[in-house]
mmCIF file of C-alpha atoms in Angstrom:
data_model
loop_
_atom_site.group_PDB
_atom_site.id
_atom_site.type_symbol
_atom_site.label_atom_id
_atom_site.label_comp_id
_atom_site.label_asym_id
_atom_site.label_seq_id
_atom_site.Cartn_x
_atom_site.Cartn_y
_atom_site.Cartn_z
ATOM 1 C CA MET A 12 -47.717 54.655 17.447
ATOM 2 C CA GLY A 13 -47.801 56.421 21.336
ATOM 3 C CA LEU A 14 -48.408 54.532 24.226
ATOM 4 C CA LEU A 15 -52.046 56.968 24.009
ATOM 5 C CA THR A 16 -53.116 56.843 20.730
ATOM 6 C CA GLY A 17 -56.501 56.410 19.939
ATOM 7 C CA LYS A 18 -57.676 57.519 23.586
ATOM 8 C CA THR A 19 -59.656 60.616 24.693
ATOM 9 C CA GLY A 20 -59.177 62.589 27.552
ATOM 10 C CA LEU A 21 -60.058 65.376 29.833
ATOM 11 C CA VAL A 22 -57.981 67.849 31.741
ATOM 12 C CA VAL A 23 -59.396 69.490 34.612
ATOM 13 C CA GLY A 24 -57.599 72.701 36.276
ATOM 14 C CA VAL A 25 -54.873 74.105 33.586
ATOM 15 C CA ALA A 26 -54.379 77.637 34.587
ATOM 16 C CA ASN A 27 -51.250 78.526 32.640
ATOM 17 C CA ASP A 28 -48.240 77.236 31.123
ATOM 18 C CA ARG A 29 -46.769 76.854 34.755
ATOM 19 C CA SER A 30 -49.498 74.958 35.855
ATOM 20 C CA ILE A 31 -49.247 71.067 36.974
ATOM 21 C CA ALA A 32 -51.849 70.116 34.773
ATOM 22 C CA TRP A 33 -50.311 71.416 32.213
ATOM 23 C CA GLY A 34 -47.116 69.727 32.215
ATOM 24 C CA ILE A 35 -49.462 66.630 32.734
ATOM 25 C CA ALA A 36 -51.210 67.395 29.297
ATOM 26 C CA ARG A 37 -48.532 68.223 27.296
ATOM 27 C CA ALA A 38 -47.207 64.437 28.292
ATOM 28 C CA LEU A 39 -50.454 62.776 27.247
ATOM 29 C CA HIS A 40 -50.442 64.760 24.036
ATOM 30 C CA ALA A 41 -46.830 63.518 23.626
ATOM 31 C CA GLU A 42 -47.929 59.766 23.770
ATOM 32 C CA GLY A 43 -51.222 60.750 21.019
ATOM 33 C CA ALA A 44 -53.974 61.519 23.384
ATOM 34 C CA ASP A 45 -56.783 63.115 21.966
ATOM 35 C CA LEU A 46 -57.687 65.840 24.774
ATOM 36 C CA GLY A 47 -60.311 67.984 25.898
ATOM 37 C CA PHE A 48 -59.703 71.129 28.326
ATOM 38 C CA THR A 49 -62.045 72.965 30.850
ATOM 39 C CA TYR A 50 -61.874 76.556 32.547
ATOM 40 C CA PRO A 51 -63.551 77.547 35.595
ATOM 41 C CA VAL A 52 -64.166 81.659 34.426
ATOM 42 C CA PRO A 53 -63.434 83.725 31.659
ATOM 43 C CA ALA A 54 -60.456 85.094 32.456
ATOM 44 C CA ILE A 55 -58.714 82.060 32.263
ATOM 45 C CA GLU A 56 -60.317 80.769 29.051
ATOM 46 C CA GLU A 57 -57.793 83.371 27.937
ATOM 47 C CA ARG A 58 -54.948 81.635 29.363
ATOM 48 C CA VAL A 59 -56.165 77.997 28.572
ATOM 49 C CA ARG A 60 -57.634 78.281 25.129
ATOM 50 C CA PRO A 61 -54.198 79.237 23.053
ATOM 51 C CA LEU A 62 -52.604 76.232 25.285
ATOM 52 C CA ALA A 63 -55.168 73.974 23.969
ATOM 53 C CA THR A 64 -54.869 75.152 20.485
ATOM 54 C CA SER A 65 -51.124 74.655 20.914
ATOM 55 C CA LEU A 66 -51.874 71.074 21.432
ATOM 56 C CA GLY A 67 -54.573 70.949 18.617
ATOM 57 C CA SER A 68 -57.523 70.685 20.810
ATOM 58 C CA ARG A 69 -61.340 71.021 19.702
ATOM 59 C CA PHE A 70 -62.409 70.840 23.136
ATOM 60 C CA VAL A 71 -62.047 73.688 25.713
ATOM 61 C CA GLU A 72 -65.388 74.079 27.637
ATOM 62 C CA PRO A 73 -66.740 76.336 31.047
ATOM 63 C CA CYS A 74 -67.011 74.231 34.220
ATOM 64 C CA ASP A 75 -67.616 75.712 37.565
ATOM 65 C CA VAL A 76 -66.929 72.484 39.304
ATOM 66 C CA THR A 77 -68.548 73.697 42.648
ATOM 67 C CA ARG A 78 -71.657 73.617 40.205
ATOM 68 C CA ASP A 79 -73.294 70.097 39.466
ATOM 69 C CA GLY A 80 -75.211 72.063 36.297
ATOM 70 C CA ASP A 81 -71.688 72.537 34.954
ATOM 71 C CA ILE A 82 -70.864 69.199 36.006
ATOM 72 C CA ASP A 83 -73.583 67.832 33.638
ATOM 73 C CA ALA A 84 -73.551 69.700 30.787
ATOM 74 C CA LEU A 85 -69.540 69.531 30.182
ATOM 75 C CA PHE A 86 -69.896 65.534 30.182
ATOM 76 C CA ALA A 87 -73.032 66.108 27.870
ATOM 77 C CA LYS A 88 -70.623 67.863 25.863
ATOM 78 C CA VAL A 89 -67.733 65.131 26.150
ATOM 79 C CA ARG A 90 -70.594 62.589 24.659
ATOM 80 C CA GLU A 91 -71.395 65.118 21.924
ATOM 81 C CA VAL A 92 -67.912 65.698 20.844
ATOM 82 C CA PHE A 93 -65.772 62.496 21.732
ATOM 83 C CA GLY A 94 -68.419 59.769 22.457
ATOM 84 C CA HIS A 95 -66.438 58.162 25.116
ATOM 85 C CA LEU A 96 -63.507 59.014 27.413
ATOM 86 C CA ASP A 97 -60.460 57.518 28.468
ATOM 87 C CA ILE A 98 -58.534 59.736 30.998
ATOM 88 C CA LEU A 99 -59.376 62.226 33.263
ATOM 89 C CA VAL A 100 -57.275 64.484 35.140
ATOM 90 C CA HIS A 101 -58.112 66.049 38.263
ATOM 91 C CA ALA A 102 -55.754 69.139 39.281
ATOM 92 C CA VAL A 103 -58.279 71.479 41.159
ATOM 93 C CA ALA A 104 -57.970 72.923 44.431
ATOM 94 C CA PHE A 105 -58.795 76.093 46.202
ATOM 95 C CA ALA A 106 -58.621 77.522 49.384
ATOM 96 C CA ASN A 107 -59.304 81.014 50.380
ATOM 97 C CA LYS A 108 -56.347 82.734 51.243
ATOM 98 C CA GLU A 109 -57.024 83.985 54.722
ATOM 99 C CA ASP A 110 -57.716 80.204 55.695
ATOM 100 C CA LEU A 111 -53.951 79.945 54.592
ATOM 101 C CA LYS A 112 -52.723 82.863 56.351
ATOM 102 C CA GLU A 113 -53.870 82.141 59.806
ATOM 103 C CA PRO A 114 -53.354 79.188 62.184
ATOM 104 C CA TYR A 115 -55.789 76.179 61.323
ATOM 105 C CA VAL A 116 -57.575 76.583 64.138
ATOM 106 C CA SER A 117 -58.679 79.228 62.757
ATOM 107 C CA THR A 118 -60.352 78.226 59.630
ATOM 108 C CA SER A 119 -63.532 79.776 59.167
ATOM 109 C CA ARG A 120 -66.589 77.476 58.619
ATOM 110 C CA GLU A 121 -67.120 79.013 55.234
ATOM 111 C CA GLY A 122 -63.413 78.364 54.209
ATOM 112 C CA PHE A 123 -63.413 74.946 55.294
ATOM 113 C CA ARG A 124 -66.494 74.040 53.000
ATOM 114 C CA ILE A 125 -65.414 75.907 50.336
ATOM 115 C CA ALA A 126 -61.743 74.191 50.438
ATOM 116 C CA LEU A 127 -63.406 70.445 50.472
ATOM 117 C CA ASP A 128 -65.492 70.976 47.848
ATOM 118 C CA VAL A 129 -63.774 72.731 45.165
ATOM 119 C CA SER A 130 -60.459 70.314 46.341
ATOM 120 C CA ALA A 131 -61.945 66.838 47.216
ATOM 121 C CA TYR A 132 -65.773 66.960 46.706
ATOM 122 C CA SER A 133 -65.404 68.003 43.115
ATOM 123 C CA LEU A 134 -63.114 65.047 42.300
ATOM 124 C CA VAL A 135 -65.904 63.036 43.512
ATOM 125 C CA ALA A 136 -68.514 64.472 41.396
ATOM 126 C CA LEU A 137 -66.374 64.669 38.130
ATOM 127 C CA ALA A 138 -65.635 61.062 38.636
ATOM 128 C CA ARG A 139 -69.206 60.496 38.904
ATOM 129 C CA GLY A 140 -69.838 62.292 35.361
ATOM 130 C CA ALA A 141 -67.003 60.488 33.839
ATOM 131 C CA ALA A 142 -68.073 56.833 34.822
ATOM 132 C CA PRO A 143 -70.796 56.240 31.917
ATOM 133 C CA LEU A 144 -68.402 57.508 29.425
ATOM 134 C CA MET A 145 -65.270 55.225 30.669
ATOM 135 C CA THR A 146 -67.329 51.823 31.210
ATOM 136 C CA GLY A 147 -65.612 49.276 29.453
ATOM 137 C CA ARG A 148 -62.874 51.232 28.269
ATOM 138 C CA ASN A 149 -60.478 50.350 30.997
ATOM 139 C CA GLY A 150 -60.268 54.369 31.992
ATOM 140 C CA SER A 151 -58.183 55.938 34.471
ATOM 141 C CA ILE A 152 -58.794 59.175 36.549
ATOM 142 C CA VAL A 153 -55.479 60.634 38.414
ATOM 143 C CA THR A 154 -55.583 63.379 40.734
ATOM 144 C CA MET A 155 -53.132 65.722 42.604
ATOM 145 C CA THR A 156 -52.655 65.797 46.076
ATOM 146 C CA TYR A 157 -49.663 66.805 48.529
ATOM 147 C CA TYR A 158 -47.592 65.941 51.256
ATOM 148 C CA GLY A 159 -49.645 68.235 53.638
ATOM 149 C CA ALA A 160 -52.258 65.657 53.670
ATOM 150 C CA GLU A 161 -50.155 63.797 55.884
ATOM 151 C CA LYS A 162 -47.919 65.604 57.436
ATOM 152 C CA VAL A 163 -48.236 69.182 58.928
ATOM 153 C CA MET A 164 -46.799 71.893 56.760
ATOM 154 C CA PRO A 165 -47.384 75.167 58.112
ATOM 155 C CA GLY A 166 -49.393 77.440 56.347
ATOM 156 C CA TYR A 167 -51.185 74.830 54.215
ATOM 157 C CA ASN A 168 -53.673 74.677 56.663
ATOM 158 C CA VAL A 169 -57.348 73.797 55.547
ATOM 159 C CA MET A 170 -55.988 72.426 52.527
ATOM 160 C CA GLY A 171 -53.770 69.764 53.643
ATOM 161 C CA VAL A 172 -57.075 68.676 55.745
ATOM 162 C CA ALA A 173 -58.715 69.344 51.977
ATOM 163 C CA LYS A 174 -56.206 67.141 50.366
ATOM 164 C CA ALA A 175 -56.415 64.055 53.370
ATOM 165 C CA ALA A 176 -59.985 64.054 52.271
ATOM 166 C CA LEU A 177 -59.066 64.120 48.775
ATOM 167 C CA GLU A 178 -57.319 61.046 48.951
ATOM 168 C CA ALA A 179 -59.328 59.033 51.110
ATOM 169 C CA SER A 180 -61.909 59.630 48.036
ATOM 170 C CA VAL A 181 -59.644 58.063 45.449
ATOM 171 C CA LYS A 182 -59.670 54.597 47.791
ATOM 172 C CA TYR A 183 -63.542 54.462 48.556
ATOM 173 C CA LEU A 184 -63.601 55.606 44.240
ATOM 174 C CA ALA A 185 -61.047 53.115 42.991
ATOM 175 C CA HIS A 186 -63.247 50.434 44.891
ATOM 176 C CA ASP A 187 -66.361 51.824 43.946
ATOM 177 C CA LEU A 188 -65.450 52.203 39.878
ATOM 178 C CA GLY A 189 -63.139 49.082 40.003
ATOM 179 C CA PRO A 190 -65.978 46.649 38.751
ATOM 180 C CA GLN A 191 -66.208 48.777 36.241
ATOM 181 C CA GLY A 192 -62.778 48.938 34.938
ATOM 182 C CA ILE A 193 -62.015 52.289 35.868
ATOM 183 C CA ARG A 194 -58.714 53.276 37.861
ATOM 184 C CA VAL A 195 -58.274 56.029 40.530
ATOM 185 C CA ASN A 196 -54.588 57.587 41.499
ATOM 186 C CA ALA A 197 -53.425 59.994 42.987
ATOM 187 C CA ILE A 198 -49.951 61.823 42.735
ATOM 188 C CA SER A 199 -48.290 63.642 45.647
ATOM 189 C CA ALA A 200 -46.073 65.863 43.999
ATOM 190 C CA GLY A 201 -43.277 67.955 45.715
ATOM 191 C CA PRO A 202 -43.961 71.890 45.965
ATOM 192 C CA ILE A 203 -43.464 73.482 42.074
ATOM 193 C CA ARG A 204 -43.914 77.126 41.503
ATOM 194 C CA THR A 205 -47.309 77.603 39.860
ATOM 195 C CA LEU A 206 -50.495 79.548 39.980
ATOM 196 C CA ALA A 207 -52.341 77.806 43.120
ATOM 197 C CA ALA A 208 -49.174 77.728 45.340
ATOM 198 C CA ALA A 209 -48.530 81.430 45.174
ATOM 199 C CA GLY A 210 -51.663 81.534 47.800
ATOM 200 C CA ILE A 211 -49.405 79.729 50.321
ATOM 201 C CA SER A 212 -48.144 81.274 53.132
ATOM 202 C CA GLY A 213 -44.324 81.146 53.092
ATOM 203 C CA PHE A 214 -44.273 78.460 50.360
ATOM 204 C CA LYS A 215 -40.607 79.590 48.869
ATOM 205 C CA SER A 216 -39.605 77.841 52.195
ATOM 206 C CA MET A 217 -41.326 75.222 51.971
ATOM 207 C CA LEU A 218 -39.802 75.063 48.143
ATOM 208 C CA HIS A 219 -35.888 75.786 50.202
ATOM 209 C CA HIS A 220 -37.094 73.205 52.845
ATOM 210 C CA ALA A 221 -37.725 70.755 50.081
ATOM 211 C CA GLU A 222 -34.825 71.208 47.929
ATOM 212 C CA GLU A 223 -32.395 71.237 50.972
ATOM 213 C CA LYS A 224 -33.816 67.799 52.839
ATOM 214 C CA ALA A 225 -35.089 65.568 49.643
ATOM 215 C CA PRO A 226 -32.692 63.134 48.956
ATOM 216 C CA LEU A 227 -32.140 63.725 45.571
ATOM 217 C CA ARG A 228 -31.303 67.258 47.254
ATOM 218 C CA ARG A 229 -33.521 69.196 44.114
ATOM 219 C CA ASN A 230 -37.140 69.639 43.915
ATOM 220 C CA VAL A 231 -39.340 68.422 41.185
ATOM 221 C CA SER A 232 -40.539 69.871 37.520
ATOM 222 C CA THR A 233 -44.218 69.786 35.873
ATOM 223 C CA GLU A 234 -42.314 67.386 33.355
ATOM 224 C CA GLU A 235 -41.113 64.880 35.959
ATOM 225 C CA VAL A 236 -45.559 64.695 37.086
ATOM 226 C CA GLY A 237 -46.431 64.294 33.583
ATOM 227 C CA LYS A 238 -44.192 61.403 32.992
ATOM 228 C CA THR A 239 -45.917 59.623 35.964
ATOM 229 C CA ALA A 240 -49.387 61.053 34.938
ATOM 230 C CA LEU A 241 -48.761 59.324 31.874
ATOM 231 C CA TYR A 242 -48.027 56.402 33.316
ATOM 232 C CA LEU A 243 -51.063 56.157 35.752
ATOM 233 C CA LEU A 244 -53.126 56.901 32.590
ATOM 234 C CA SER A 245 -51.609 54.187 30.092
ATOM 235 C CA ASP A 246 -51.925 50.914 30.177
ATOM 236 C CA LEU A 247 -48.722 50.500 31.701
ATOM 237 C CA ALA A 248 -50.459 50.818 35.018
ATOM 238 C CA SER A 249 -52.995 48.699 34.334
ATOM 239 C CA GLY A 250 -52.884 46.600 37.573
ATOM 240 C CA VAL A 251 -52.691 49.870 39.846
ATOM 241 C CA THR A 252 -55.603 51.625 41.495
ATOM 242 C CA GLY A 253 -56.331 53.561 44.873
ATOM 243 C CA GLU A 254 -52.403 54.819 45.043
ATOM 244 C CA ILE A 255 -50.877 57.615 46.572
ATOM 245 C CA VAL A 256 -47.847 57.954 43.934
ATOM 246 C CA TYR A 257 -45.089 60.553 45.395
ATOM 247 C CA VAL A 258 -43.278 62.630 42.931
ATOM 248 C CA ASP A 259 -40.873 64.764 45.359
ATOM 249 C CA ALA A 260 -37.223 63.555 44.906
ATOM 250 C CA GLY A 261 -38.394 60.967 47.789
ATOM 251 C CA TYR A 262 -39.222 63.974 50.359
ATOM 252 C CA HIS A 263 -41.398 61.487 51.787
ATOM 253 C CA VAL A 264 -39.182 59.197 52.977
ATOM 254 C CA MET A 265 -37.097 61.710 55.288
ATOM 255 C CA GLY A 266 -37.740 61.553 58.828
ATOM 256 C CA ALA A 267 -36.293 64.385 59.692
#
C-alpha cells in the first residue's frame, strides 16, 4: 500500500528522462499514483509517450499551456478518463534564448510577455482547470521554481522575474483554493542538468558554484526533488500550503 494508492495525478512538463518532472513522476508512481502526462508539440510526444508507457500510463495528451482551448480540452479529457484529479505537477518554463543571453535590461517586451505567460500564468490557468476535479478530494498542486526568483543569478534574467511571479502566484492560489481543500506549493530546486537548463547562459558555472558553496558541497538530483514532491503531494503534507520548499543542498542559506 503506497502513500498515493488510489490517487490520480497529471504531470505537465516532462521533456525527456532527465526532466525534473520525470523524477517527480517516478517517485509518485512508485507510491501508487495513477498518472497522466502532457506534451506541447509532436516532437516532445515522441519522448514522453514511451516514458509514460513505462509507468503504465493510459493518458498522454497534447497541451500548449499558452492556449486556453488546449487547457479546457485537457481537463475535459481528464474528467472523461479519470473522473477526478488529486495531483497536479506544473514543471513548465520558457524564455527566448536571446533574452537569456543579453542583460536583463535588454529584455524585449514580447520576450517578457512570453516568459511570464509560459512560466507563471500557465500555473494559474492549469490550477483553474484542475480545481473542479480536485474539490472535496484534498487535492495538491506543486510547481517548480529556482533561487533566481529571489536573488540575482547572472544569466537567469527574465526567467528570474517569471519565477518571482510564479512564487507569488503560489501564495495567492493557496489562499484562493484553500477553502476547497486544495493545497498549492513550490519546490525551489538547485541547478540540475536538464533540457531547459541548457538554454541558460553560463549554466555550467552555476552548477559549479552551487556545488562549491552549498553546505552539502554537491548538487542535487531529480530523484531528490521527486522525493520532496512526493511529500508535498501526499497526505504527509496535509497541513502545508503556500510554501516554497528548497531542495538545493542548502545553497539558499549561504550569505556569501
